Amino acid sequence: MKHRYFAWFPILFAGLLYLASVAVKADDGAAPFSLIHEHIKNQAYNEAEQLSLLVIEKARQGETYSPGQFLQLGIWLQKAGQYRISQKVLALALEKYTRRGALEEMARTLMHLGISARNLANYEAATDYFNRALTIATMYENSAFEAQLHMQLGIAQKEQGHVETALQTLKKALTLFRDEQSLSDIGVSLATIGDIYVSIEQLSEAKDYYDDAYTMASTAGNRRLAAIVTMKQGALLLRQGHTADAIKSLKDAIHYFEHDNDKFMSTQAGVWLGEAYVKMGNTQQGLGLLQQGLRFAQSSKHYPLINLARLALANAMLAIKNFDQALQFAQEGAETAQQIHNVRSQLDFLTLQVNAYAAKGNFKQALDLQSLVQTIKEQILQTENQAIISRLQAGIEVERQAQSIQMLKQTKAIELAQAEQENLRNTLGWSLLLASLLSAFLVWSRLKQREQNIALQREVKQRTVQLENKNNELQHAYKALEQVSLRDSLTGLYNRHYLESQLPGEVKRSQFALNKQKGHPTPNQDLLCFLIDIDHFKRINDAYGHLAGDKVLVKFAQILREVFRQSDLIIRWGGEEFVVICKQSSRNELPEIAERCRIAISQHSFDVDSDEPIKVTCSIGFSVLPPDHHISFDDNWKQTFSVVDYCLYASKLSGRNGWVGVLSASTKPAQISSDMPLDRKFKFTHSHIATSFNNVASIVWPSEE
C-alpha cells in the first residue's frame, strides 16, 4: 500500500510545477486559459485536458476565475471535439452562474452542456439541458436563442432516429430563424433536415434540402457551413453510387477543414472519403483513412462518428471479402447503437451482419438476423405511421360523432312512427322498408360526400400553407439577392448599381434646394463628390499577393467609414477606386474633408501578413455636383464625373498622396476666358480650383488629347 501512495508523488509534484510555471508566465487570471487555447490550436489535446483539470481544481480551491472564462474554455474544447473535458468545464461554469442567478448565461451554458452530452450519445441528459435552457429563453422571449435550442434539440432527436419528432422540432427552429432572417442558421436547419431524409432513404428530398442549405451558406458568406454542406452532398453522392463526384466534393470540404485547422470535421469527411476510395479500388488508402477516423472518434468518445466509421469499415471489409472483420465491426456498431437507443443505426449494422453471414455461407444465422431486421423495420413503420394516422383520425372524429347523433335521431323517429301506426304495419311494410333503405342510402351518400369534402379541404389547406411558405421563402430570397447585388462582397460597401439607383433622388433634392434659393448656393445644401484611388495598388498585389491586396481594400474601406459621415454614400467604384457622395454639405468643406481623408490613410499602417506592416497613400479628385449650378444635372452626370476623374488623374500626375478639386465653375460667357487645361477641356469660362500641392500652377494636368 505504501508503494502505491508513493507512486502518486511524482505525478502530483509535476502537476504543481506545471501550475507554478503558468503562474510565473502571467499574473492575471487569463494566463492559463490562453495557454490551454494555444494547446487546442496546436492539437495538443492531452496537455489541454491536463491543464483544464488543474484549473478546475484551482477554482474549487478558491482561485477567483470568472464563469465566463470557463464557458469560453468549454466552447473551445467542444469545437475541438473534446466533449468529456468540456462537460466538466461547462458544469463548473453553470455552477458559478447559478450562484450569481445569471439566468441568461445559465441558459447559454446549458445549451453547450447539451451539445457535449449529445455528442457523447447521452441523449437523455442532452434533452434535459436543452429543455431547461428553452424554459429560460421562453421566459425572456428570446426568439433567436429559442431557435438555436430547437435546432440543437432536433439534431439530438435526429441522431436517436426519432424522425417525425425531429422534423417537427426543426420546423419550429426554421420558422423562428426565418423571422430573425438568420441565413446561416436556416442553412444549418435545412442541412439537418436533409440528414433526416437521408436516414429514411428519401435521397431526392435530401438533395433538395442540401442544395438550399448550400445556397443559404453562400449568401451569408459562411464558408465553414458551405464546406460542411459540401461534405454532406459528397456523402449523398457516395450513397447514390456517384463515387467520382463524391470524392471531388469530399476533397473540397477536407481542403477547407484542414486550412481552418478543424480536426473533427476533416476526420468525418475523411471517413466518407475512405469508403469512396475502397469502392474505387484504392483499398489501402481507403482503409487507412477509415481506421484513422475510428481511432480519433474513439479517443474523443464521439459516438455518432464512431458508428459512422464502424459502418464504413464494415462495408469496406465486406467489399474486400474480409467477412470476419466485417462481422466484428458490424457487431460492435450494433451493440453501441443499442446502448444509445438509435434504432435506425442498429438496423444498418444488423443488415450488414445478415450480408456478411450470407457471404460466409452461414445461412441459418443470416435468416435469424433477417427476422430480427424485419421486426425492427415493422416497429419503425408502425411508430411513424401511427402518429400520422392519429393526426388524421383526430381531424374527422368530431364530424363522425355528429353523423352518429344524427343517425340515432333518425332511427328513434322511425321506431316511434312504427309504434304509433302498428295497425298499418302490414299495409305499409314495403313502403317503410323502401323508405328505410332510401334513408340509409342518403345518409351513407352524405357521409361519403362529407368525408370527401373534408379530405379535399385538408388538401387545399395544406397546399395553401405550402404556397404561402414558398412565397415567403421567395420574398426572403429576393430581398437577400437584391441586397447582395447592391453591395461589394469584399468590402461590404455599396457598389455602383446602388449609386445609380440612389443618386437621381439626391440630385433632385439638391437642385430643388438650389432653385428654391433662386440658384444661389446656401450652406449645407450642396452635393459633394470625391473619387479616391489607392496609390501604387498594383505594387502591393505584385509584392505581397492578391490576398494582401484584399486586406488593404477592406481596411481602406473601414477608414473611409470613419472619415465620412454615416449618411454619406460610400461606393466601391471598381478595383482600387472609391466614390463618396456627401449629402447636405457645403462646398467650402471640400478641401478640409479631402485633407482629412488623405491624412487618415497615410498615417495608418496596413497589415498584409508580412514581417512589417506597410504604408499606403491615396490620390483624391473632387467636385461639387454639378460644378456649374445653373446647368441641370440630370443629363450631365457623365460629364460631371469626368471632371472629378480628370482632377484625380491630375493629382496622380502631380506626385500622388494629394488632392485636386473644383469648388465651383461657370459656363456663362465672360470677357476674359480662363486658359486652365480643365476649363478648356470642359468648356468652363472660369473655375475655382483647390489643391493640396504647392499651388494651382504646380498641378500637372493630363494631356487634352
XYZ file of C-alpha atoms in Angstrom:
705
model
C 0.000 0.000 0.000
C 2.814 2.452 0.864
C 4.425 1.888 -2.520
C 1.146 2.711 -4.203
C 0.835 6.043 -2.325
C 4.451 6.965 -3.081
C 3.826 6.291 -6.791
C 1.453 9.298 -6.928
C 4.054 11.764 -5.595
C 5.876 12.356 -8.933
C 2.576 12.990 -10.750
C 1.297 15.458 -8.126
C 4.669 17.165 -7.971
C 4.755 17.531 -11.787
C 1.235 18.997 -11.753
C 2.216 21.561 -9.109
C 5.298 22.513 -11.100
C 3.143 22.902 -14.233
C 0.731 25.252 -12.467
C 3.648 27.173 -10.974
C 5.116 27.661 -14.453
C 1.780 29.015 -15.671
C 1.599 31.450 -12.717
C 5.101 32.747 -13.484
C 4.186 33.464 -17.136
C 1.473 35.988 -16.214
C -0.024 37.453 -13.090
C -3.562 37.840 -14.474
C -6.181 35.067 -14.273
C -6.456 34.757 -18.051
C -2.959 33.228 -18.461
C -3.854 29.502 -18.012
C -6.887 29.872 -20.276
C -4.768 31.445 -23.007
C -2.246 28.634 -22.690
C -4.986 25.987 -22.933
C -6.293 27.747 -26.039
C -2.805 27.566 -27.582
C -2.668 23.809 -26.827
C -6.050 23.337 -28.513
C -4.987 25.285 -31.611
C -1.825 23.134 -31.802
C -3.977 19.960 -31.379
C -2.104 19.112 -28.159
C -5.318 17.777 -26.607
C -3.732 15.762 -23.762
C -1.907 18.847 -22.490
C -5.069 20.920 -22.847
C -7.079 18.360 -20.849
C -4.498 18.108 -18.057
C -4.226 21.856 -17.665
C -8.040 22.219 -17.756
C -8.382 19.720 -14.904
C -5.769 21.602 -12.876
C -7.560 24.931 -13.475
C -10.850 23.342 -12.338
C -9.150 22.130 -9.180
C -7.650 25.583 -8.511
C -11.095 27.143 -8.949
C -12.563 24.757 -6.399
C -9.704 25.626 -4.040
C -10.695 29.314 -4.155
C -8.994 30.776 -7.264
C -11.232 33.593 -8.499
C -11.739 32.715 -12.156
C -14.895 34.124 -13.762
C -17.673 31.832 -15.033
C -17.330 33.484 -18.454
C -13.756 32.165 -18.714
C -14.932 28.622 -18.032
C -17.794 28.966 -20.513
C -15.404 30.133 -23.248
C -12.954 27.331 -22.402
C -15.785 24.778 -22.612
C -16.733 26.096 -26.067
C -13.091 25.887 -27.258
C -12.814 22.280 -26.077
C -16.194 21.468 -27.606
C -15.202 22.808 -31.027
C -12.061 20.657 -30.872
C -14.168 17.526 -30.248
C -13.013 17.138 -26.614
C -16.505 16.624 -25.237
C -15.720 14.822 -21.945
C -13.459 17.516 -20.517
C -15.698 20.257 -21.982
C -18.593 18.856 -19.923
C -16.594 19.213 -16.707
C -15.553 22.770 -17.539
C -19.093 23.789 -18.548
C -20.555 22.191 -15.405
C -18.315 24.444 -13.296
C -19.386 27.495 -15.351
C -23.053 26.565 -14.765
C -22.418 26.196 -11.040
C -20.879 29.692 -10.860
C -23.642 31.303 -12.960
C -26.277 29.588 -10.788
C -24.773 31.109 -7.639
C -24.997 34.547 -9.260
C -28.564 33.980 -10.501
C -27.497 34.907 -14.061
C -30.323 33.152 -15.895
C -29.445 34.123 -19.475
C -25.817 32.995 -19.048
C -27.114 29.808 -17.396
C -29.257 29.117 -20.468
C -26.301 29.553 -22.822
C -24.162 27.242 -20.678
C -26.982 24.661 -20.555
C -27.149 24.677 -24.359
C -23.433 23.912 -24.670
C -23.699 21.220 -21.984
C -26.477 19.677 -24.088
C -24.278 19.754 -27.196
C -21.453 17.931 -25.383
C -23.864 15.379 -23.896
C -25.407 14.791 -27.334
C -22.024 14.164 -28.941
C -21.255 11.681 -26.145
C -24.580 9.942 -27.006
C -26.036 10.835 -23.588
C -29.297 11.886 -25.224
C -31.407 11.859 -22.076
C -29.112 14.380 -20.371
C -28.810 16.433 -23.577
C -32.601 16.683 -23.893
C -32.878 17.767 -20.260
C -30.239 20.501 -20.737
C -31.929 21.818 -23.909
C -35.389 21.858 -22.286
C -34.078 23.727 -19.226
C -32.448 26.308 -21.477
C -35.676 26.574 -23.520
C -37.625 27.399 -20.362
C -35.326 30.360 -19.650
C -35.286 31.533 -23.288
C -39.099 31.457 -23.399
C -39.301 33.415 -20.165
C -37.045 36.137 -21.618
C -38.851 35.984 -25.011
C -35.518 35.498 -26.763
C -36.775 34.022 -30.044
C -33.308 33.876 -31.648
C -31.973 31.762 -28.779
C -35.158 29.649 -28.776
C -34.499 28.855 -32.432
C -30.929 27.750 -31.616
C -32.199 25.454 -28.875
C -34.918 23.932 -31.068
C -32.277 23.234 -33.702
C -29.911 21.544 -31.224
C -32.796 19.516 -29.771
C -33.860 18.489 -33.286
C -30.315 17.291 -34.057
C -30.361 15.160 -30.895
C -33.738 13.658 -31.870
C -32.422 13.001 -35.369
C -29.376 11.160 -34.039
C -31.678 8.933 -31.967
C -33.688 8.056 -35.089
C -36.851 9.897 -33.934
C -37.667 11.083 -37.438
C -41.078 12.721 -37.021
C -40.252 14.389 -33.689
C -37.005 15.748 -35.115
C -38.787 17.147 -38.176
C -41.387 18.894 -36.029
C -38.702 20.432 -33.778
C -36.551 21.539 -36.705
C -39.616 23.053 -38.385
C -40.107 25.258 -35.296
C -36.448 26.278 -35.441
C -36.672 27.020 -39.160
C -39.743 29.222 -38.675
C -38.033 31.235 -35.913
C -34.822 31.570 -37.924
C -36.803 32.883 -40.897
C -38.392 35.515 -38.625
C -34.892 36.518 -37.461
C -33.564 36.373 -41.073
C -30.574 34.336 -39.870
C -29.347 32.810 -43.141
C -26.565 30.692 -41.619
C -28.858 29.158 -39.002
C -31.507 28.498 -41.665
C -28.794 26.705 -43.620
C -27.861 24.526 -40.614
C -31.533 23.601 -40.058
C -32.048 22.748 -43.739
C -28.896 20.590 -43.770
C -30.069 18.715 -40.665
C -33.475 18.065 -42.255
C -31.548 16.765 -45.270
C -29.721 14.327 -42.934
C -33.092 13.042 -41.718
C -34.298 12.411 -45.262
C -31.060 10.507 -45.958
C -31.722 8.306 -42.906
C -35.197 7.354 -44.261
C -33.837 6.805 -47.804
C -35.631 9.788 -49.369
C -32.498 10.849 -51.217
C -34.013 13.223 -53.787
C -35.651 15.251 -50.977
C -32.339 15.220 -49.086
C -30.559 16.622 -52.149
C -33.082 19.498 -52.386
C -32.533 20.423 -48.724
C -28.731 20.220 -49.070
C -28.852 22.453 -52.168
C -30.985 25.031 -50.316
C -28.630 24.868 -47.318
C -25.609 25.498 -49.560
C -27.372 28.487 -51.147
C -28.076 29.955 -47.698
C -24.452 29.400 -46.587
C -23.080 31.034 -49.741
C -25.443 34.006 -49.473
C -24.458 34.512 -45.821
C -20.753 34.198 -46.698
C -20.391 31.330 -44.187
C -17.544 29.318 -45.754
C -17.398 26.757 -42.946
C -21.100 25.921 -43.281
C -20.689 25.748 -47.071
C -17.858 23.234 -46.571
C -19.982 21.147 -44.165
C -22.864 21.050 -46.664
C -20.408 20.155 -49.457
C -19.254 17.235 -47.284
C -22.856 16.076 -46.787
C -23.506 16.376 -50.536
C -20.437 14.226 -51.141
C -21.737 11.573 -48.733
C -25.101 11.646 -50.532
C -23.417 11.218 -53.934
C -21.499 8.266 -52.485
C -24.766 6.716 -51.282
C -26.295 7.211 -54.753
C -23.339 5.467 -56.427
C -21.713 8.578 -57.972
C -18.335 7.762 -56.429
C -16.099 10.006 -58.555
C -18.271 13.069 -57.935
C -18.423 12.176 -54.227
C -14.616 12.084 -53.991
C -14.344 15.553 -55.562
C -16.869 17.082 -53.139
C -15.285 15.407 -50.105
C -11.781 16.546 -51.093
C -13.025 20.139 -51.473
C -14.543 20.001 -47.983
C -11.403 18.454 -46.424
C -9.237 21.125 -48.056
C -11.215 23.839 -46.257
C -11.311 21.981 -42.903
C -7.549 21.380 -42.912
C -6.905 25.019 -43.793
C -9.212 26.006 -40.905
C -7.403 23.538 -38.573
C -10.733 21.742 -37.919
C -9.573 18.238 -36.973
C -13.026 16.856 -36.163
C -14.751 17.852 -39.425
C -11.774 16.825 -41.587
C -11.820 13.408 -39.877
C -15.561 12.975 -40.500
C -15.151 13.877 -44.182
C -12.117 11.557 -44.312
C -14.278 8.602 -43.222
C -16.594 9.052 -46.211
C -13.606 9.653 -48.483
C -12.040 6.403 -47.250
C -15.236 4.500 -48.049
C -15.240 6.072 -51.546
C -11.598 5.070 -52.127
C -12.416 1.459 -51.231
C -15.309 1.465 -53.704
C -12.970 2.832 -56.416
C -10.450 0.038 -55.728
C -7.916 2.136 -53.786
C -8.276 -0.202 -50.808
C -5.074 0.555 -48.886
C -5.544 4.333 -48.827
C -9.251 3.988 -48.086
C -8.770 1.614 -45.121
C -6.072 3.924 -43.755
C -8.474 6.862 -43.668
C -11.236 4.734 -42.115
C -9.013 3.332 -39.349
C -7.623 6.814 -38.642
C -11.168 8.143 -38.336
C -12.213 5.359 -35.934
C -9.189 5.980 -33.689
C -9.940 9.703 -33.472
C -13.654 9.098 -32.796
C -12.881 6.594 -30.018
C -10.350 8.931 -28.395
C -12.911 11.768 -28.299
C -15.838 9.440 -27.397
C -17.922 10.889 -30.228
C -20.427 8.065 -30.704
C -22.075 9.256 -33.944
C -18.629 9.433 -35.569
C -17.685 6.053 -34.041
C -20.778 4.475 -35.615
C -20.114 6.187 -38.950
C -16.528 4.861 -39.033
C -17.576 1.344 -37.998
C -20.321 1.261 -40.624
C -17.883 2.387 -43.327
C -15.256 -0.163 -42.180
C -17.823 -2.954 -42.153
C -18.885 -2.070 -45.705
C -15.237 -1.861 -46.790
C -14.397 -5.257 -45.286
C -17.465 -6.743 -46.959
C -16.303 -5.288 -50.295
C -12.827 -6.866 -49.997
C -14.373 -10.173 -48.776
C -12.909 -9.985 -45.255
C -16.172 -11.240 -43.761
C -14.896 -11.887 -40.213
C -13.659 -8.303 -39.849
C -16.890 -7.027 -41.368
C -18.868 -9.020 -38.772
C -16.728 -7.687 -35.933
C -17.257 -4.045 -36.898
C -20.975 -4.612 -37.538
C -21.487 -6.383 -34.180
C -19.623 -3.655 -32.260
C -21.649 -0.994 -34.044
C -24.959 -2.762 -33.327
C -24.093 -3.007 -29.622
C -23.236 0.718 -29.434
C -26.385 1.680 -31.363
C -28.495 -0.420 -28.990
C -26.862 1.217 -25.948
C -27.675 4.724 -27.201
C -31.162 3.653 -28.385
C -30.551 4.531 -32.048
C -32.857 2.033 -33.758
C -32.075 3.103 -37.334
C -28.318 2.792 -36.813
C -28.857 -0.604 -35.171
C -30.862 -1.651 -38.239
C -27.974 -0.682 -40.574
C -25.454 -2.764 -38.614
C -27.792 -5.772 -38.380
C -28.360 -5.643 -42.144
C -24.582 -5.702 -42.645
C -24.343 -8.759 -40.383
C -27.001 -10.519 -42.483
C -24.977 -9.827 -45.647
C -21.723 -10.986 -44.014
C -23.218 -14.258 -42.688
C -24.824 -14.951 -46.070
C -21.490 -14.325 -47.850
C -19.783 -16.788 -45.450
C -22.453 -19.396 -46.177
C -23.894 -19.308 -42.653
C -27.474 -19.040 -43.904
C -29.136 -20.092 -40.632
C -27.549 -17.206 -38.730
C -28.332 -14.869 -41.618
C -32.021 -15.920 -41.606
C -32.278 -15.471 -37.843
C -30.857 -11.947 -38.064
C -33.037 -11.174 -41.088
C -36.098 -11.975 -38.980
C -34.861 -9.503 -36.337
C -34.212 -6.892 -39.042
C -37.748 -7.321 -40.361
C -39.198 -6.972 -36.853
C -37.304 -3.716 -36.261
C -38.404 -2.368 -39.647
C -42.031 -3.114 -38.806
C -41.638 -1.395 -35.426
C -40.220 1.709 -37.104
C -43.004 1.777 -39.695
C -45.650 1.218 -37.042
C -44.244 4.001 -34.845
C -44.095 6.503 -37.697
C -47.413 5.557 -39.345
C -49.315 5.504 -36.040
C -48.513 9.157 -35.417
C -49.739 10.138 -38.879
C -52.921 8.074 -38.518
C -53.631 9.611 -35.106
C -53.486 13.113 -36.581
C -55.818 12.166 -39.417
C -58.301 10.430 -37.102
C -58.449 13.408 -34.760
C -59.499 15.637 -37.652
C -62.563 13.563 -38.594
C -63.610 12.348 -35.110
C -65.894 15.351 -34.392
C -67.632 15.006 -37.717
C -68.081 11.267 -37.224
C -69.737 11.795 -33.834
C -72.077 14.421 -35.301
C -73.126 11.989 -38.012
C -73.717 9.264 -35.402
C -76.026 11.547 -33.380
C -77.985 12.465 -36.498
C -78.409 8.817 -37.486
C -79.551 7.928 -33.936
C -82.242 10.638 -34.017
C -83.498 9.387 -37.350
C -83.676 5.807 -36.059
C -85.609 6.882 -32.961
C -88.085 8.813 -35.086
C -88.694 5.785 -37.285
C -89.241 3.494 -34.277
C -91.781 5.963 -32.768
C -93.701 6.171 -36.039
C -93.789 2.388 -36.309
C -95.132 2.087 -32.727
C -97.865 4.696 -33.287
C -99.012 3.146 -36.560
C -98.665 -0.530 -35.714
C -102.104 -1.182 -37.156
C -100.862 -0.065 -40.571
C -97.634 -2.192 -40.455
C -98.845 -4.848 -42.803
C -100.195 -2.337 -45.318
C -97.220 -0.015 -45.339
C -94.479 -2.599 -44.664
C -92.932 -2.490 -48.081
C -93.209 1.268 -48.188
C -91.439 1.628 -44.831
C -88.761 -0.817 -45.876
C -88.188 1.109 -49.085
C -88.156 4.409 -47.161
C -85.644 2.954 -44.674
C -83.355 1.765 -47.445
C -83.604 5.103 -49.234
C -82.931 6.995 -45.989
C -79.902 4.822 -45.231
C -78.610 5.327 -48.748
C -78.986 9.082 -48.452
C -77.231 9.122 -45.068
C -74.398 6.994 -46.447
C -74.117 9.236 -49.515
C -73.990 12.362 -47.378
C -71.408 10.779 -45.092
C -69.170 9.821 -48.014
C -69.600 13.273 -49.556
C -68.731 14.854 -46.221
C -65.610 12.738 -45.899
C -64.542 13.673 -49.422
C -65.142 17.365 -48.687
C -63.072 17.132 -45.504
C -60.243 15.419 -47.372
C -60.424 17.999 -50.162
C -60.471 20.908 -47.669
C -57.485 19.430 -45.851
C -55.541 19.073 -49.080
C -56.436 22.615 -50.188
C -55.341 23.939 -46.786
C -52.044 22.043 -46.958
C -51.399 23.311 -50.483
C -52.251 26.858 -49.417
C -49.827 26.669 -46.493
C -47.133 25.231 -48.761
C -47.668 28.026 -51.293
C -47.560 30.673 -48.559
C -44.323 29.200 -47.209
C -42.807 29.107 -50.687
C -43.887 32.703 -51.316
C -42.309 33.799 -48.026
C -39.115 31.941 -48.907
C -39.033 33.563 -52.338
C -39.581 37.015 -50.813
C -36.731 36.476 -48.320
C -34.514 35.098 -51.088
C -35.347 38.062 -53.348
C -34.506 40.550 -50.591
C -31.242 38.723 -49.856
C -30.272 38.597 -53.541
C -31.223 42.268 -54.011
C -29.008 43.220 -51.053
C -26.127 41.083 -52.418
C -26.455 42.677 -55.897
C -26.123 46.191 -54.405
C -23.099 45.501 -52.174
C -19.474 44.743 -52.854
C -18.804 41.270 -51.432
C -15.233 42.037 -50.313
C -15.534 45.390 -48.514
C -19.233 45.375 -47.668
C -19.585 48.816 -49.283
C -22.300 49.632 -51.790
C -21.425 49.201 -55.481
C -22.046 51.425 -58.495
C -25.506 49.864 -59.085
C -26.594 51.235 -55.719
C -25.179 54.669 -56.593
C -27.077 54.701 -59.893
C -30.319 53.864 -58.033
C -29.840 56.457 -55.259
C -28.083 59.376 -56.988
C -31.016 60.706 -59.101
C -33.106 61.301 -55.982
C -30.273 63.085 -54.197
C -29.610 65.236 -57.264
C -33.263 66.277 -57.482
C -33.272 67.140 -53.775
C -30.100 69.247 -54.123
C -31.316 71.056 -57.263
C -34.711 71.704 -55.728
C -32.965 73.383 -52.769
C -30.837 75.483 -55.170
C -33.832 76.510 -57.289
C -35.746 77.458 -54.180
C -32.928 79.889 -53.333
C -33.053 81.370 -56.886
C -29.938 79.483 -57.943
C -27.657 80.833 -55.213
C -25.935 78.120 -53.108
C -26.747 78.104 -49.427
C -24.837 76.342 -46.627
C -25.355 72.588 -46.235
C -27.414 72.208 -49.414
C -24.580 71.104 -51.744
C -23.933 67.632 -53.087
C -20.205 66.778 -52.977
C -18.396 64.056 -54.926
C -14.985 62.521 -54.089
C -13.116 59.987 -56.284
C -10.389 58.293 -54.211
C -7.731 55.957 -55.654
C -5.120 53.892 -53.764
C -1.621 54.808 -54.955
C 0.550 52.023 -56.435
C -2.017 49.321 -55.560
C -0.656 47.010 -58.258
C 2.728 47.022 -56.495
C 1.055 45.750 -53.333
C -0.559 42.865 -55.238
C 2.726 42.052 -57.013
C 4.834 42.240 -53.837
C 2.543 40.631 -51.262
C -0.101 38.769 -53.256
C -3.779 39.331 -54.003
C -4.899 38.214 -50.517
C -2.792 41.034 -49.063
C -4.331 43.412 -51.592
C -7.798 42.306 -50.467
C -6.875 43.033 -46.831
C -5.707 46.529 -47.818
C -9.006 47.154 -49.652
C -11.054 46.007 -46.641
C -9.081 48.204 -44.217
C -9.179 51.131 -46.655
C -12.994 50.874 -46.755
C -13.095 50.809 -42.936
C -11.043 54.033 -42.734
C -13.377 55.711 -45.237
C -16.336 54.827 -42.983
C -14.530 56.516 -40.088
C -13.631 59.663 -42.094
C -17.036 60.255 -43.689
C -20.466 60.543 -42.096
C -22.867 57.657 -41.726
C -25.324 59.443 -44.030
C -22.749 59.778 -46.856
C -22.806 57.261 -49.744
C -19.500 55.344 -49.813
C -19.188 53.291 -53.011
C -16.563 50.849 -54.227
C -16.411 52.089 -57.822
C -14.129 49.329 -59.090
C -10.679 47.886 -58.365
C -8.907 50.286 -56.013
C -11.199 53.258 -56.754
C -13.854 54.512 -54.327
C -16.560 57.170 -54.790
C -18.053 59.144 -51.887
C -21.180 61.308 -52.237
C -21.725 63.725 -49.316
C -25.326 64.879 -48.963
C -26.493 68.173 -47.425
C -22.960 69.545 -47.188
C -21.134 72.780 -48.003
C -18.720 73.098 -50.943
C -16.404 75.066 -48.647
C -15.761 71.839 -46.729
C -14.341 70.027 -49.797
C -10.608 70.756 -49.143
C -10.957 70.041 -45.404
C -12.655 66.658 -45.975
C -10.162 65.665 -48.701
C -7.185 66.509 -46.465
C -8.724 64.644 -43.510
C -9.132 61.568 -45.696
C -5.582 61.818 -47.124
C -4.027 62.114 -43.637
C -6.117 59.247 -42.206
C -4.911 56.917 -44.972
C -1.256 57.960 -44.950
C -0.926 57.705 -41.143
C -2.412 54.188 -40.933
C -0.247 51.054 -41.003
C -1.759 48.248 -43.115
C -1.293 44.619 -42.055
C -0.552 42.383 -45.083
C 0.601 39.255 -43.169
C 4.266 40.162 -43.670
C 7.023 40.857 -41.155
C 6.222 44.560 -41.076
C 3.017 46.484 -41.856
C 3.098 48.746 -44.902
C 2.156 52.362 -45.520
C -0.389 53.299 -48.185
C -1.283 56.671 -49.694
C -4.145 57.813 -51.873
C -4.909 60.409 -54.521
C -8.213 62.308 -54.499
C -10.228 64.228 -57.057
C -13.368 66.089 -56.023
C -16.047 68.473 -57.186
C -19.354 69.965 -56.129
C -22.242 68.383 -58.060
C -22.781 69.952 -60.551
C -19.788 72.296 -60.847
C -21.993 74.911 -62.526
C -25.264 75.092 -60.561
C -27.001 76.852 -63.475
C -26.887 73.683 -65.585
C -29.353 70.843 -64.997
C -27.532 67.875 -63.553
C -29.919 65.163 -64.798
C -28.292 64.962 -68.236
C -24.727 65.829 -67.175
C -23.723 63.109 -64.668
C -21.147 61.590 -67.033
C -19.586 64.992 -67.767
C -19.534 65.901 -64.066
C -17.929 62.609 -63.130
C -15.377 63.187 -65.904
C -14.428 66.448 -64.130
C -13.804 64.533 -60.883
C -11.863 61.810 -62.726
C -9.802 64.477 -64.505
C -8.911 66.033 -61.134
C -7.937 62.604 -59.757
C -5.671 61.999 -62.754
C -4.069 65.456 -62.204
C -3.439 64.536 -58.548
C -1.721 61.325 -59.692
C 0.458 63.181 -62.227
C 1.335 65.859 -59.671
C 3.028 63.375 -57.354
C 0.221 61.375 -55.656
C -0.662 61.494 -51.937
C -2.620 64.664 -52.575
C -5.853 66.122 -53.885
C -7.123 68.372 -56.670
C -10.719 69.524 -56.964
C -13.260 72.004 -58.284
C -15.118 74.185 -55.782
C -17.207 75.871 -58.475
C -17.237 76.526 -62.233
C -19.195 78.560 -64.742
C -20.123 78.198 -68.402
C -21.597 81.723 -68.721
C -19.892 83.902 -71.332
C -17.169 86.144 -69.917
C -14.964 88.916 -71.314
C -11.823 87.003 -70.363
C -11.914 83.233 -70.552
C -9.667 81.062 -68.386
C -6.768 79.274 -70.040
C -6.647 76.455 -67.475
C -6.470 72.969 -69.078
C -9.508 71.914 -67.054
C -11.561 74.892 -68.293
C -10.560 74.288 -71.900
C -11.416 70.588 -71.702
C -14.864 71.076 -70.136
C -15.658 74.467 -71.760
C -15.767 76.420 -68.487
C -15.239 80.182 -68.770
C -13.655 80.103 -65.345
C -13.393 77.750 -62.356
C -12.303 77.822 -58.709
C -9.743 75.034 -58.135
C -8.290 73.816 -54.803
C -5.269 71.556 -54.292
C -3.015 70.163 -51.570
C 0.061 70.729 -53.723
C 2.081 73.982 -53.611
C -0.317 75.992 -55.731
C -2.608 75.662 -58.758
C 0.310 76.390 -61.086
C 2.155 73.317 -59.770
C -0.632 70.957 -60.860
C 0.354 68.661 -63.741
C -2.815 68.300 -65.815
C -3.455 65.305 -68.076
C -2.964 65.692 -71.808
C -6.017 67.089 -73.605
C -5.741 64.516 -76.391
